[in-house]
GROMACS .gro file of C-alpha atoms in nm:
model
  325
    1MET     CA    1  -1.164  -6.228  10.383
    2SER     CA    2  -1.118  -6.318  10.777
    3ALA     CA    3  -1.071  -6.040  11.035
    4SER     CA    4  -0.704  -6.132  11.027
    5GLY     CA    5  -0.710  -6.040  10.641
    6GLY     CA    6  -0.689  -5.639  10.767
    7THR     CA    7  -1.020  -5.555  10.590
    8LYS     CA    8  -1.072  -5.262  10.793
    9ALA     CA    9  -0.704  -5.133  10.713
   10ILE     CA   10  -0.790  -5.197  10.336
   11VAL     CA   11  -1.112  -4.974  10.369
   12ALA     CA   12  -0.953  -4.715  10.558
   13ALA     CA   13  -0.661  -4.708  10.306
   14LEU     CA   14  -0.910  -4.704  10.002
   15ALA     CA   15  -1.117  -4.423  10.153
   16ALA     CA   16  -0.816  -4.200  10.222
   17ASN     CA   17  -0.636  -4.260   9.853
   18LEU     CA   18  -0.983  -4.187   9.661
   19ALA     CA   19  -1.001  -3.865   9.852
   20ILE     CA   20  -0.633  -3.756   9.836
   21ALA     CA   21  -0.634  -3.867   9.471
   22VAL     CA   22  -0.898  -3.602   9.377
   23ALA     CA   23  -0.737  -3.335   9.585
   24LYS     CA   24  -0.410  -3.387   9.448
   25PHE     CA   25  -0.538  -3.377   9.051
   26VAL     CA   26  -0.685  -3.064   9.137
   27ALA     CA   27  -0.377  -2.941   9.294
   28PHE     CA   28  -0.178  -3.052   9.016
   29LEU     CA   29  -0.438  -2.848   8.756
   30PHE     CA   30  -0.404  -2.516   8.964
   31SER     CA   31  -0.039  -2.541   9.019
   32GLY     CA   32   0.138  -2.759   8.720
   33SER     CA   33   0.404  -2.929   8.980
   34SER     CA   34   0.510  -3.277   8.890
   35SER     CA   35   0.531  -3.389   9.232
   36MET     CA   36   0.175  -3.355   9.280
   37LEU     CA   37   0.084  -3.513   8.920
   38ALA     CA   38   0.319  -3.795   9.037
   39GLU     CA   39   0.139  -3.821   9.381
   40SER     CA   40  -0.200  -3.831   9.209
   41VAL     CA   41  -0.088  -4.120   9.005
   42HIS     CA   42   0.037  -4.263   9.337
   43SER     CA   43  -0.282  -4.249   9.488
   44VAL     CA   44  -0.483  -4.371   9.199
   45ALA     CA   45  -0.232  -4.667   9.181
   46ASP     CA   46  -0.285  -4.717   9.583
   47SER     CA   47  -0.692  -4.720   9.544
   48GLY     CA   48  -0.651  -4.968   9.256
   49ASN     CA   49  -0.432  -5.170   9.481
   50GLN     CA   50  -0.682  -5.191   9.783
   51GLY     CA   51  -0.939  -5.279   9.559
   52LEU     CA   52  -0.719  -5.581   9.418
   53LEU     CA   53  -0.689  -5.697   9.790
   54LEU     CA   54  -1.053  -5.664   9.826
   55LEU     CA   55  -1.103  -5.892   9.534
   56GLY     CA   56  -0.843  -6.160   9.625
   57GLY     CA   57  -1.033  -6.161   9.964
   58LYS     CA   58  -1.361  -6.216   9.798
   59LYS     CA   59  -1.231  -6.480   9.563
   60ALA     CA   60  -1.052  -6.683   9.816
   61LYS     CA   61  -1.353  -6.760   9.988
   62ARG     CA   62  -1.475  -6.976   9.679
   63ALA     CA   63  -1.538  -7.365   9.811
   64ALA     CA   64  -1.288  -7.598   9.700
   65THR     CA   65  -1.360  -7.773   9.345
   66PRO     CA   66  -1.247  -8.122   9.173
   67GLU     CA   67  -1.005  -7.917   8.988
   68HIS     CA   68  -0.906  -7.734   9.275
   69PRO     CA   69  -0.916  -7.969   9.546
   70PHE     CA   70  -0.740  -7.750   9.836
   71GLY     CA   71  -0.974  -7.451   9.757
   72TYR     CA   72  -0.881  -7.083   9.648
   73GLY     CA   73  -0.698  -6.929   9.967
   74ARG     CA   74  -0.385  -6.859   9.751
   75GLU     CA   75  -0.609  -6.626   9.529
   76ARG     CA   76  -0.486  -6.345   9.804
   77TYR     CA   77  -0.134  -6.406   9.738
   78ILE     CA   78  -0.199  -6.353   9.347
   79TYR     CA   79  -0.370  -6.035   9.418
   80ALA     CA   80  -0.111  -5.936   9.654
   81PHE     CA   81   0.169  -5.977   9.395
   82LEU     CA   82  -0.039  -5.807   9.129
   83VAL     CA   83  -0.037  -5.507   9.367
   84SER     CA   84   0.354  -5.527   9.371
   85ILE     CA   85   0.330  -5.501   8.977
   86VAL     CA   86   0.088  -5.200   8.997
   87LEU     CA   87   0.296  -5.023   9.227
   88PHE     CA   88   0.603  -5.037   9.033
   89SER     CA   89   0.499  -4.977   8.678
   90VAL     CA   90   0.197  -4.718   8.725
   91GLY     CA   91   0.335  -4.571   9.054
   92GLY     CA   92   0.729  -4.581   9.033
   93MET     CA   93   0.801  -4.602   8.667
   94PHE     CA   94   0.560  -4.292   8.592
   95ALA     CA   95   0.690  -4.096   8.862
   96ILE     CA   96   1.056  -4.133   8.763
   97TYR     CA   97   0.966  -4.046   8.397
   98GLU     CA   98   0.782  -3.736   8.511
   99GLY     CA   99   1.043  -3.650   8.743
  100TYR     CA  100   1.317  -3.665   8.442
  101GLU     CA  101   1.073  -3.464   8.233
  102LYS     CA  102   1.039  -3.169   8.514
  103ILE     CA  103   1.458  -3.162   8.575
  104ALA     CA  104   1.484  -3.140   8.164
  105HIS     CA  105   1.187  -2.883   8.119
  106PRO     CA  106   1.166  -2.739   8.438
  107HIS     CA  107   0.886  -2.429   8.518
  108ALA     CA  108   0.809  -2.281   8.831
  109VAL     CA  109   0.539  -2.388   9.055
  110GLU     CA  110   0.201  -2.180   9.017
  111ASP     CA  111  -0.054  -2.133   9.306
  112TRP     CA  112   0.159  -2.246   9.569
  113TYR     CA  113  -0.126  -2.297   9.819
  114TRP     CA  114  -0.286  -2.524   9.635
  115PRO     CA  115  -0.003  -2.818   9.623
  116ILE     CA  116   0.066  -2.724   9.986
  117GLY     CA  117  -0.256  -2.718  10.155
  118VAL     CA  118  -0.334  -3.056   9.949
  119LEU     CA  119  -0.004  -3.201  10.054
  120VAL     CA  120  -0.081  -3.123  10.445
  121PHE     CA  121  -0.420  -3.265  10.373
  122ALA     CA  122  -0.284  -3.568  10.232
  123ILE     CA  123  -0.063  -3.634  10.501
  124ILE     CA  124  -0.310  -3.622  10.783
  125ALA     CA  125  -0.560  -3.834  10.611
  126GLU     CA  126  -0.256  -4.094  10.531
  127THR     CA  127  -0.152  -4.065  10.912
  128PHE     CA  128  -0.499  -4.184  11.011
  129SER     CA  129  -0.476  -4.447  10.728
  130PHE     CA  130  -0.138  -4.571  10.859
  131ARG     CA  131  -0.241  -4.571  11.230
  132THR     CA  132  -0.523  -4.817  11.132
  133ALA     CA  133  -0.300  -5.019  10.965
  134ILE     CA  134  -0.046  -5.048  11.274
  135LYS     CA  135  -0.361  -5.091  11.513
  136GLU     CA  136  -0.472  -5.399  11.313
  137SER     CA  137  -0.123  -5.543  11.246
  138ASN     CA  138  -0.042  -5.533  11.633
  139VAL     CA  139  -0.319  -5.770  11.714
  140LEU     CA  140  -0.115  -6.038  11.492
  141ARG     CA  141   0.232  -5.929  11.535
  142GLY     CA  142   0.290  -5.987  11.896
  143LYS     CA  143   0.652  -5.961  12.009
  144ARG     CA  144   0.777  -5.969  11.660
  145SER     CA  145   0.980  -5.649  11.543
  146TRP     CA  146   0.793  -5.507  11.226
  147LYS     CA  147   1.053  -5.631  10.981
  148GLU     CA  148   0.993  -6.014  11.097
  149PHE     CA  149   0.623  -5.935  11.094
  150VAL     CA  150   0.622  -5.819  10.710
  151ARG     CA  151   0.870  -6.119  10.645
  152HIS     CA  152   0.674  -6.401  10.826
  153ALA     CA  153   0.311  -6.283  10.803
  154LYS     CA  154   0.117  -6.560  10.623
  155ALA     CA  155  -0.179  -6.324  10.528
  156PRO     CA  156  -0.039  -6.051  10.275
  157GLU     CA  157  -0.282  -5.771  10.319
  158LEU     CA  158  -0.180  -5.611  10.605
  159PRO     CA  159   0.190  -5.596  10.512
  160VAL     CA  160   0.070  -5.442  10.172
  161VAL     CA  161  -0.092  -5.200  10.340
  162LEU     CA  162   0.159  -5.091  10.586
  163LEU     CA  163   0.427  -5.059  10.313
  164GLU     CA  164   0.199  -4.864  10.099
  165ASP     CA  165   0.078  -4.613  10.362
  166LEU     CA  166   0.418  -4.570  10.483
  167GLY     CA  167   0.557  -4.510  10.129
  168ALA     CA  168   0.266  -4.294  10.093
  169LEU     CA  169   0.367  -4.084  10.388
  170VAL     CA  170   0.722  -4.042  10.323
  171GLY     CA  171   0.639  -3.965   9.922
  172LEU     CA  172   0.423  -3.693  10.075
  173ILE     CA  173   0.700  -3.567  10.260
  174LEU     CA  174   0.923  -3.595   9.947
  175ALA     CA  175   0.682  -3.413   9.764
  176LEU     CA  176   0.653  -3.126  10.024
  177PHE     CA  177   0.994  -3.097  10.015
  178GLY     CA  178   1.047  -3.076   9.629
  179VAL     CA  179   0.750  -2.813   9.596
  180GLY     CA  180   0.895  -2.602   9.922
  181LEU     CA  181   1.228  -2.605   9.749
  182ALA     CA  182   1.089  -2.496   9.404
  183LEU     CA  183   0.908  -2.215   9.560
  184ILE     CA  184   1.168  -2.091   9.795
  185THR     CA  185   1.442  -2.099   9.517
  186GLY     CA  186   1.212  -2.037   9.228
  187ASN     CA  187   1.374  -2.330   9.022
  188GLY     CA  188   1.126  -2.583   8.913
  189VAL     CA  189   1.416  -2.859   8.919
  190TRP     CA  190   1.354  -2.910   9.289
  191ASP     CA  191   0.986  -3.020   9.210
  192GLY     CA  192   1.133  -3.288   8.947
  193ILE     CA  193   1.393  -3.391   9.187
  194GLY     CA  194   1.132  -3.461   9.459
  195THR     CA  195   0.909  -3.637   9.193
  196LEU     CA  196   1.218  -3.878   9.108
  197CYS     CA  197   1.282  -3.954   9.461
  198ILE     CA  198   0.897  -4.071   9.486
  199GLY     CA  199   0.947  -4.292   9.202
  200ILE     CA  200   1.274  -4.472   9.327
  201LEU     CA  201   1.083  -4.507   9.683
  202LEU     CA  202   0.753  -4.657   9.491
  203ILE     CA  203   0.984  -4.898   9.311
  204LEU     CA  204   1.202  -4.987   9.634
  205ILE     CA  205   0.869  -5.079   9.826
  206ALA     CA  206   0.737  -5.276   9.524
  207LEU     CA  207   1.049  -5.497   9.495
  208VAL     CA  208   0.989  -5.561   9.882
  209LEU     CA  209   0.624  -5.644   9.819
  210ALA     CA  210   0.708  -5.867   9.508
  211ALA     CA  211   0.981  -6.065   9.695
  212GLU     CA  212   0.762  -6.143   9.988
  213THR     CA  213   0.442  -6.263   9.799
  214LYS     CA  214   0.669  -6.441   9.571
  215SER     CA  215   0.788  -6.673   9.874
  216LEU     CA  216   0.415  -6.694   9.950
  217LEU     CA  217   0.291  -6.799   9.621
  218LEU     CA  218   0.610  -7.062   9.619
  219GLY     CA  219   0.440  -7.184   9.926
  220GLU     CA  220   0.566  -7.155  10.295
  221ALA     CA  221   0.577  -7.361  10.567
  222ALA     CA  222   0.416  -7.302  10.927
  223GLY     CA  223   0.593  -7.100  11.139
  224LEU     CA  224   0.862  -7.228  11.392
  225GLU     CA  225   0.610  -7.197  11.708
  226ASP     CA  226   0.291  -7.363  11.499
  227VAL     CA  227   0.549  -7.651  11.419
  228GLU     CA  228   0.630  -7.707  11.775
  229LYS     CA  229   0.281  -7.736  11.838
  230ILE     CA  230   0.187  -7.966  11.582
  231LYS     CA  231   0.487  -8.209  11.686
  232ALA     CA  232   0.415  -8.196  12.052
  233ALA     CA  233   0.023  -8.273  11.966
  234THR     CA  234   0.110  -8.538  11.703
  235VAL     CA  235   0.296  -8.776  11.964
  236ASP     CA  236   0.090  -8.946  12.231
  237GLY     CA  237   0.384  -9.109  12.377
  238ASP     CA  238   0.180  -9.462  12.365
  239THR     CA  239   0.065  -9.560  12.007
  240VAL     CA  240   0.246  -9.255  11.823
  241THR     CA  241   0.590  -9.259  11.965
  242GLY     CA  242   0.761  -8.986  11.737
  243ILE     CA  243   0.745  -8.835  11.423
  244ILE     CA  244   0.972  -8.965  11.164
  245HIS     CA  245   0.950  -8.676  10.904
  246MET     CA  246   0.674  -8.403  10.857
  247ARG     CA  247   0.609  -8.133  10.629
  248THR     CA  248   0.343  -7.845  10.658
  249LEU     CA  249   0.258  -7.595  10.381
  250HIS     CA  250   0.004  -7.288  10.370
  251ILE     CA  251  -0.244  -7.348  10.123
  252GLY     CA  252  -0.404  -7.028  10.220
  253PRO     CA  253  -0.337  -6.750  10.497
  254GLU     CA  254  -0.570  -6.948  10.721
  255GLU     CA  255  -0.525  -7.269  10.611
  256LEU     CA  256  -0.258  -7.498  10.671
  257LEU     CA  257  -0.143  -7.833  10.530
  258VAL     CA  258   0.000  -8.089  10.759
  259ALA     CA  259   0.173  -8.438  10.597
  260ALA     CA  260   0.384  -8.647  10.834
  261LYS     CA  261   0.504  -8.985  10.885
  262ILE     CA  262   0.460  -9.101  11.201
  263ALA     CA  263   0.621  -9.382  11.431
  264VAL     CA  264   0.394  -9.658  11.578
  265ARG     CA  265   0.460  -9.958  11.755
  266HIS     CA  266   0.551 -10.280  11.590
  267ASP     CA  267   0.289 -10.486  11.766
  268ASN     CA  268  -0.008 -10.226  11.744
  269THR     CA  269  -0.309 -10.359  11.568
  270ALA     CA  270  -0.456 -10.183  11.279
  271GLU     CA  271  -0.760 -10.061  11.475
  272GLN     CA  272  -0.536  -9.914  11.741
  273VAL     CA  273  -0.335  -9.702  11.462
  274ALA     CA  274  -0.643  -9.567  11.311
  275THR     CA  275  -0.781  -9.433  11.657
  276ALA     CA  276  -0.448  -9.298  11.719
  277ILE     CA  277  -0.432  -9.128  11.397
  278ASN     CA  278  -0.788  -8.984  11.448
  279ALA     CA  279  -0.677  -8.886  11.803
  280ALA     CA  280  -0.364  -8.715  11.674
  281GLU     CA  281  -0.561  -8.526  11.407
  282ASP     CA  282  -0.793  -8.400  11.648
  283ARG     CA  283  -0.493  -8.276  11.898
  284ILE     CA  284  -0.313  -8.091  11.610
  285ARG     CA  285  -0.640  -7.899  11.501
  286SER     CA  286  -0.688  -7.798  11.861
  287ALA     CA  287  -0.331  -7.673  11.918
  288VAL     CA  288  -0.343  -7.518  11.567
  289PRO     CA  289  -0.684  -7.425  11.424
  290ILE     CA  290  -0.553  -7.335  11.084
  291ALA     CA  291  -0.423  -7.700  11.020
  292ARG     CA  292  -0.742  -7.808  10.841
  293VAL     CA  293  -0.558  -8.042  10.588
  294ILE     CA  294  -0.392  -8.331  10.774
  295TYR     CA  295  -0.238  -8.645  10.649
  296LEU     CA  296  -0.065  -8.895  10.860
  297GLU     CA  297   0.097  -9.193  10.757
  298PRO     CA  298   0.212  -9.488  11.008
  299ASP     CA  299   0.544  -9.659  10.990
  300ILE     CA  300   0.779  -9.853  11.196
  301TYR     CA  301   1.059  -9.625  11.343
  302ASN     CA  302   1.384  -9.768  11.266
  303GLU     CA  303   1.736  -9.652  11.334
  304GLN     CA  304   1.818  -9.628  10.985
  305ALA     CA  305   1.563  -9.337  10.942
  306ALA     CA  306   1.719  -9.167  11.280
  307ALA     CA  307   2.022  -9.160  11.145
  308ALA     CA  308   1.943  -9.021  10.788
  309GLY     CA  309   1.837  -8.672  10.967
  310ALA     CA  310   1.667  -8.442  10.746
  311ASP     CA  311   1.814  -8.586  10.409
  312PRO     CA  312   1.485  -8.689  10.230
  313ALA     CA  313   1.725  -8.906   9.992
  314LYS     CA  314   1.868  -9.112  10.276
  315SER     CA  315   1.550  -9.174  10.436
  316PRO     CA  316   1.369  -9.524  10.352
  317GLY     CA  317   1.040  -9.440  10.210
  318GLY     CA  318   1.066  -9.077  10.241
  319PRO     CA  319   1.256  -8.787  10.380
  320GLY     CA  320   1.436  -8.843  10.717
  321PRO     CA  321   1.323  -8.773  11.071
  322ASP     CA  322   1.266  -8.449  11.216
  323THR     CA  323   1.192  -8.564  11.545
  324ALA     CA  324   1.305  -8.898  11.755
  325HIS     CA  325   1.138  -9.079  12.049
   0.00000   0.00000   0.00000
């Protein structure tokens, strides 16, 4: 996995969650708190999720084969999608079930210092993990808002870890709220309500992750900034006079496919066109290094293609022009 895959953030989250999971289970055994049990399962699920992300990063490094000629870069998207399923089922649904049971059959929280102490420890540990994820994400986020970063990031690991850590911190606060009110009032129902809120929170996060990774699995185009760079690099104003149409597709977080029909002059020789295409590919790779798979098809620009706009059905020989020069 590349550095942009956020390996440091994943490992930090994994270490924190393993330590927290053990502490929460111990606290549950001594106190009988359903919030602590839900949080324990949540931390175990998160640990498994980080393991899935690391496994996906390793599998994505495999070399291309005749059966998979574009390589295995999308494995990272698949494992990120599995994370959302685990978070929904193991984390969210279990917490909702446990919360319902505790509300239906409440009992007082015992040995209160165990859950309170563990929750404070967990909040501190998760804060350090979240801080690492934020620091790693800021390198790639640039001037984008956090919402835009999560929505448009092509490497899924950092958004997954960010949302997991955020969910963990909010879940811990909810657990502290539920346990605290149960201790103050002597009514165990509050512990169940806190558990129920944790479950709802995890399901909402899982649904966001599923929606974003589904989009990546379906295949997303390059970002607008990269698209403009590719267009500018393709046209040399001499042999390549314009782009009739262009499509981009991420075949992995750090690997981009570029396919374009380019306009060349009608009096260019085959040798001139071939030389211009090779030069255009070099310029594209220099402008956008992740553009590793490039297919450029030369054609003669015409007014009919220009008038077709972006409608693929109207353009002779393919989709309509994205630019005209």
